[in-house]
mmCIF file of C-alpha atoms in Angstrom:
data_model
loop_
_atom_site.group_PDB
_atom_site.id
_atom_site.type_symbol
_atom_site.label_atom_id
_atom_site.label_comp_id
_atom_site.label_asym_id
_atom_site.label_seq_id
_atom_site.Cartn_x
_atom_site.Cartn_y
_atom_site.Cartn_z
ATOM 1 C CA MET A 604 0.000 0.000 0.000
ATOM 2 C CA ASP A 605 1.463 3.386 -1.009
ATOM 3 C CA PHE A 606 2.028 6.439 1.170
ATOM 4 C CA TYR A 607 -0.987 8.309 -0.259
ATOM 5 C CA ALA A 608 -3.405 5.453 0.477
ATOM 6 C CA ILE A 609 -2.102 5.087 4.044
ATOM 7 C CA ASN A 610 -2.413 8.826 4.627
ATOM 8 C CA LYS A 611 -5.960 8.768 3.312
ATOM 9 C CA GLN A 612 -6.968 6.073 5.788
ATOM 10 C CA LEU A 613 -5.230 7.871 8.656
ATOM 11 C CA PHE A 614 -7.082 11.088 7.797
ATOM 12 C CA GLU A 615 -10.370 9.177 7.718
ATOM 13 C CA GLY A 616 -9.558 7.700 11.121
ATOM 14 C CA PHE A 617 -8.652 11.083 12.565
ATOM 15 C CA TRP A 618 -11.936 12.499 11.280
ATOM 16 C CA GLU A 619 -13.661 9.996 13.590
ATOM 17 C CA ASN A 620 -11.593 11.384 16.478
ATOM 18 C CA VAL A 621 -12.542 14.941 15.532
ATOM 19 C CA ARG A 622 -16.240 14.047 15.219
ATOM 20 C CA LEU A 623 -16.205 12.337 18.599
ATOM 21 C CA PHE A 624 -14.393 15.303 20.128
ATOM 22 C CA GLY A 625 -16.736 17.925 18.675
ATOM 23 C CA LEU A 626 -19.987 16.140 19.465
ATOM 24 C CA THR A 627 -18.818 15.363 23.003
ATOM 25 C CA LEU A 628 -18.260 19.077 23.620
ATOM 26 C CA VAL A 629 -21.624 20.024 22.096
ATOM 27 C CA PHE A 630 -23.509 17.750 24.503
ATOM 28 C CA ALA A 631 -21.200 17.553 27.554
ATOM 29 C CA LEU A 632 -20.712 21.301 28.100
ATOM 30 C CA PRO A 633 -24.417 22.148 28.661
ATOM 31 C CA LEU A 634 -25.081 18.838 30.441
ATOM 32 C CA GLY A 635 -22.177 19.533 32.793
ATOM 33 C CA LEU A 636 -23.672 22.929 33.648
ATOM 34 C CA LEU A 637 -27.025 21.291 34.405
ATOM 35 C CA ILE A 638 -25.346 18.689 36.638
ATOM 36 C CA SER A 639 -23.450 21.440 38.473
ATOM 37 C CA PHE A 640 -26.737 23.206 39.245
ATOM 38 C CA CYS A 641 -28.094 19.906 40.560
ATOM 39 C CA SER A 642 -24.989 19.462 42.734
ATOM 40 C CA MET A 643 -25.562 22.913 44.237
ATOM 41 C CA SER A 644 -29.311 22.449 44.639
ATOM 42 C CA LYS A 645 -30.927 23.005 48.021
ATOM 43 C CA PHE A 646 -33.145 19.980 47.318
ATOM 44 C CA LYS A 647 -31.003 17.366 49.054
ATOM 45 C CA PRO A 648 -32.156 14.199 47.208
ATOM 46 C CA LEU A 649 -31.303 15.855 43.857
ATOM 47 C CA LYS A 650 -28.034 17.185 45.247
ATOM 48 C CA TRP A 651 -26.868 13.818 46.553
ATOM 49 C CA LEU A 652 -28.052 11.984 43.449
ATOM 50 C CA SER A 653 -25.985 14.349 41.335
ATOM 51 C CA LYS A 654 -22.942 14.075 43.600
ATOM 52 C CA THR A 655 -23.181 10.270 43.589
ATOM 53 C CA PHE A 656 -23.334 10.247 39.777
ATOM 54 C CA VAL A 657 -20.247 12.472 39.567
ATOM 55 C CA TRP A 658 -18.413 10.331 42.148
ATOM 56 C CA ILE A 659 -19.102 7.105 40.207
ATOM 57 C CA ILE A 660 -18.155 8.538 36.827
ATOM 58 C CA ARG A 661 -14.983 10.236 38.054
ATOM 59 C CA GLY A 662 -14.007 7.195 40.090
ATOM 60 C CA THR A 663 -14.191 4.598 37.301
ATOM 61 C CA PRO A 664 -12.071 4.303 34.130
ATOM 62 C CA LEU A 665 -13.420 5.725 30.889
ATOM 63 C CA MET A 666 -12.505 2.448 29.202
ATOM 64 C CA LEU A 667 -14.822 0.554 31.553
ATOM 65 C CA GLN A 668 -17.597 3.064 30.870
ATOM 66 C CA LEU A 669 -17.184 2.483 27.125
ATOM 67 C CA PHE A 670 -17.658 -1.264 27.637
ATOM 68 C CA VAL A 671 -20.693 -0.718 29.885
ATOM 69 C CA VAL A 672 -22.439 1.649 27.460
ATOM 70 C CA PHE A 673 -21.739 -0.585 24.479
ATOM 71 C CA TYR A 674 -22.540 -4.008 25.954
ATOM 72 C CA VAL A 675 -24.986 -3.533 28.859
ATOM 73 C CA PRO A 676 -28.024 -2.217 26.891
ATOM 74 C CA GLY A 677 -27.917 -5.265 24.630
ATOM 75 C CA ILE A 678 -27.468 -7.735 27.483
ATOM 76 C CA VAL A 679 -29.961 -6.236 29.954
ATOM 77 C CA PHE A 680 -32.556 -4.496 27.784
ATOM 78 C CA HIS A 681 -32.049 -6.433 24.530
ATOM 79 C CA THR A 682 -31.680 -3.119 22.687
ATOM 80 C CA PRO A 683 -28.023 -2.821 21.636
ATOM 81 C CA MET A 684 -26.557 0.489 20.561
ATOM 82 C CA LYS A 685 -27.206 1.218 16.889
ATOM 83 C CA THR A 686 -23.561 1.962 16.137
ATOM 84 C CA ARG A 687 -20.250 1.697 17.934
ATOM 85 C CA PHE A 688 -19.674 5.407 17.370
ATOM 86 C CA LEU A 689 -22.944 6.244 19.153
ATOM 87 C CA ALA A 690 -21.917 4.085 22.115
ATOM 88 C CA ALA A 691 -18.567 5.871 22.277
ATOM 89 C CA LEU A 692 -20.284 9.266 22.078
ATOM 90 C CA VAL A 693 -22.715 8.439 24.915
ATOM 91 C CA ALA A 694 -19.863 7.200 27.129
ATOM 92 C CA PHE A 695 -17.732 10.276 26.435
ATOM 93 C CA VAL A 696 -20.611 12.699 27.048
ATOM 94 C CA ILE A 697 -21.443 11.038 30.372
ATOM 95 C CA ASN A 698 -17.797 11.005 31.437
ATOM 96 C CA TYR A 699 -16.896 14.542 30.478
ATOM 97 C CA SER A 700 -20.144 16.108 31.676
ATOM 98 C CA ALA A 701 -19.226 14.869 35.169
ATOM 99 C CA TYR A 702 -15.778 16.476 34.980
ATOM 100 C CA PHE A 703 -17.122 19.693 33.466
ATOM 101 C CA SER A 704 -19.790 19.912 36.172
ATOM 102 C CA GLU A 705 -17.136 20.072 38.888
ATOM 103 C CA ILE A 706 -15.266 22.793 37.008
ATOM 104 C CA TYR A 707 -18.480 24.799 36.644
ATOM 105 C CA ARG A 708 -19.357 24.276 40.298
ATOM 106 C CA GLY A 709 -15.931 25.408 41.455
ATOM 107 C CA GLY A 710 -16.141 28.509 39.268
ATOM 108 C CA ILE A 711 -19.636 29.471 40.405
ATOM 109 C CA GLU A 712 -18.928 28.897 44.094
ATOM 110 C CA SER A 713 -15.738 30.980 43.880
ATOM 111 C CA ILE A 714 -17.747 34.140 43.174
ATOM 112 C CA PRO A 715 -18.222 36.112 46.440
ATOM 113 C CA ILE A 716 -21.758 35.869 47.815
ATOM 114 C CA GLY A 717 -21.691 39.627 48.334
ATOM 115 C CA GLN A 718 -22.035 40.177 44.582
ATOM 116 C CA HIS A 719 -25.238 38.146 44.551
ATOM 117 C CA GLU A 720 -26.578 40.063 47.536
ATOM 118 C CA ALA A 721 -25.701 43.392 45.904
ATOM 119 C CA GLY A 722 -27.611 42.355 42.797
ATOM 120 C CA MET A 723 -30.649 41.464 44.886
ATOM 121 C CA VAL A 724 -30.500 44.866 46.617
ATOM 122 C CA LEU A 725 -30.498 46.530 43.187
ATOM 123 C CA GLY A 726 -33.689 44.664 42.314
ATOM 124 C CA MET A 727 -32.144 42.181 39.855
ATOM 125 C CA THR A 728 -33.669 38.728 39.446
ATOM 126 C CA LYS A 729 -31.609 35.593 40.077
ATOM 127 C CA SER A 730 -31.298 34.947 36.341
ATOM 128 C CA GLN A 731 -30.146 38.544 35.709
ATOM 129 C CA ILE A 732 -27.533 38.253 38.453
ATOM 130 C CA PHE A 733 -26.261 34.983 37.028
ATOM 131 C CA PHE A 734 -26.014 36.088 33.388
ATOM 132 C CA LYS A 735 -24.985 39.730 33.932
ATOM 133 C CA VAL A 736 -22.826 39.518 37.057
ATOM 134 C CA THR A 737 -21.671 35.961 37.695
ATOM 135 C CA LEU A 738 -21.311 34.289 34.288
ATOM 136 C CA MET A 739 -18.425 36.273 32.771
ATOM 137 C CA GLN A 740 -16.434 36.024 35.995
ATOM 138 C CA VAL A 741 -17.047 32.268 36.059
ATOM 139 C CA ILE A 742 -15.895 31.919 32.430
ATOM 140 C CA LYS A 743 -12.678 33.764 33.281
ATOM 141 C CA LYS A 744 -11.984 31.428 36.194
ATOM 142 C CA ILE A 745 -12.807 28.160 34.435
ATOM 143 C CA VAL A 746 -10.973 28.688 31.121
ATOM 144 C CA PRO A 747 -7.618 27.203 32.337
ATOM 145 C CA PRO A 748 -9.047 24.006 33.926
ATOM 146 C CA MET A 749 -11.589 23.635 31.133
ATOM 147 C CA SER A 750 -8.870 23.926 28.479
ATOM 148 C CA ASN A 751 -6.910 21.148 30.217
ATOM 149 C CA GLU A 752 -9.941 18.850 30.185
ATOM 150 C CA ILE A 753 -10.712 19.622 26.536
ATOM 151 C CA ILE A 754 -7.122 18.890 25.474
ATOM 152 C CA THR A 755 -7.301 15.643 27.460
ATOM 153 C CA LEU A 756 -10.526 14.836 25.599
ATOM 154 C CA VAL A 757 -8.685 15.041 22.268
ATOM 155 C CA LYS A 758 -6.264 12.340 23.407
ATOM 156 C CA ASP A 759 -8.957 10.264 25.119
ATOM 157 C CA THR A 760 -10.851 9.868 21.835
ATOM 158 C CA SER A 761 -8.258 7.225 20.962
ATOM 159 C CA LEU A 762 -9.833 5.013 23.660
ATOM 160 C CA ALA A 763 -12.837 4.522 21.369
ATOM 161 C CA ARG A 764 -10.785 1.832 19.648
ATOM 162 C CA VAL A 765 -11.553 -0.573 22.530
ATOM 163 C CA ILE A 766 -15.090 -0.961 21.129
ATOM 164 C CA ALA A 767 -13.777 -1.054 17.542
ATOM 165 C CA VAL A 768 -14.504 2.544 16.505
ATOM 166 C CA SER A 769 -12.252 3.123 13.496
ATOM 167 C CA GLU A 770 -10.344 6.097 14.868
ATOM 168 C CA ILE A 771 -6.780 6.990 13.832
ATOM 169 C CA LEU A 772 -4.902 4.858 16.378
ATOM 170 C CA MET A 773 -6.877 1.776 15.393
ATOM 171 C CA MET A 774 -6.082 2.481 11.731
ATOM 172 C CA ALA A 775 -2.377 2.898 12.530
ATOM 173 C CA ASP A 776 -2.380 -0.348 14.522
ATOM 174 C CA ARG A 777 -3.654 -2.219 11.489
ATOM 175 C CA PHE A 778 -0.638 -1.033 9.504
ATOM 176 C CA THR A 779 1.678 -1.941 12.386
ATOM 177 C CA ALA A 780 0.349 -5.506 12.188
ATOM 178 C CA ARG A 781 1.555 -5.526 8.560
ATOM 179 C CA GLY A 782 5.061 -4.484 9.592
ATOM 180 C CA LEU A 783 4.740 -0.713 9.089
ATOM 181 C CA ILE A 784 5.778 1.209 12.198
ATOM 182 C CA TRP A 785 5.757 4.816 10.943
ATOM 183 C CA PRO A 786 1.937 5.208 10.770
ATOM 184 C CA LEU A 787 1.765 4.555 14.524
ATOM 185 C CA PHE A 788 4.155 7.427 15.273
ATOM 186 C CA TYR A 789 2.588 9.525 12.535
ATOM 187 C CA THR A 790 -0.630 9.616 14.576
ATOM 188 C CA GLY A 791 1.252 11.684 17.153
ATOM 189 C CA VAL A 792 1.634 14.446 14.557
ATOM 190 C CA PHE A 793 -2.146 14.662 14.151
ATOM 191 C CA PHE A 794 -2.728 14.943 17.893
ATOM 192 C CA LEU A 795 0.132 17.396 18.416
ATOM 193 C CA LEU A 796 -1.096 19.727 15.674
ATOM 194 C CA PHE A 797 -4.711 19.597 16.829
ATOM 195 C CA ASN A 798 -3.795 20.176 20.469
ATOM 196 C CA GLY A 799 -1.399 22.926 19.412
ATOM 197 C CA LEU A 800 -4.240 24.787 17.690
ATOM 198 C CA LEU A 801 -6.446 24.348 20.755
ATOM 199 C CA THR A 802 -3.673 25.634 23.034
ATOM 200 C CA ILE A 803 -3.255 28.757 20.894
ATOM 201 C CA GLY A 804 -7.023 29.278 20.840
ATOM 202 C CA PHE A 805 -7.407 28.977 24.598
ATOM 203 C CA GLY A 806 -4.408 31.280 25.110
ATOM 204 C CA ARG A 807 -6.143 33.971 23.066
ATOM 205 C CA ILE A 808 -9.382 33.493 24.988
ATOM 206 C CA GLU A 809 -7.529 33.973 28.282
ATOM 207 C CA LYS A 810 -5.937 37.192 26.982
ATOM 208 C CA LYS A 811 -9.312 38.544 25.893
ATOM 209 C CA LEU A 812 -10.702 37.870 29.363
ATOM 210 C CA ASP A 813 -7.789 39.595 31.114
ATOM 211 C CA TYR A 814 -9.908 42.650 31.826
ATOM 212 C CA TYR A 815 -12.067 40.515 34.163
ATOM 213 C CA ARG A 816 -9.488 40.745 36.910
ATOM 214 C CA SER A 817 -10.421 40.606 40.539
#
């Protein structure tokens, strides 16, 4: 197989990584915010249910969660996942929403309560205080830890190979089995470039938020 054909397959595999990465962010970011609100709820059953969910997800390996999401529905409910990619997406969204929720919670709880009280004195509603006073300060605080998690997500997409999602590392491994080593190392270039772009992007976001200094 020539260099062009191998590159084509590696690009196709990396597109699966990129799709998994993008869709995970689309669903996990808002879900994580919802879970964080549940974790901070004054309704104790909801609060402890949310905290237990986060504890279980953060305390177990993502690889195990991939196996559970892919195999358990078929075994228990006799309704297997339609595709392996969908199973990987569900597992990643569940996993990363738990991590994101803790980042959100830490950011929200770090805002002094006095700012909320001042907003109430001025006659602002809770939603107005959150979106006009709290939110931008929270974004400023959570960009560094969130960027770390998102960069980790890029690399974690390679774990989808354990349920036979044809991502780039799985493609490279097939060539390694044929005696070609370079495609395996070549995958590192894809991840380095992608993470490099993300690092630059997050750096610019942090600079733009510099005026939100406490």
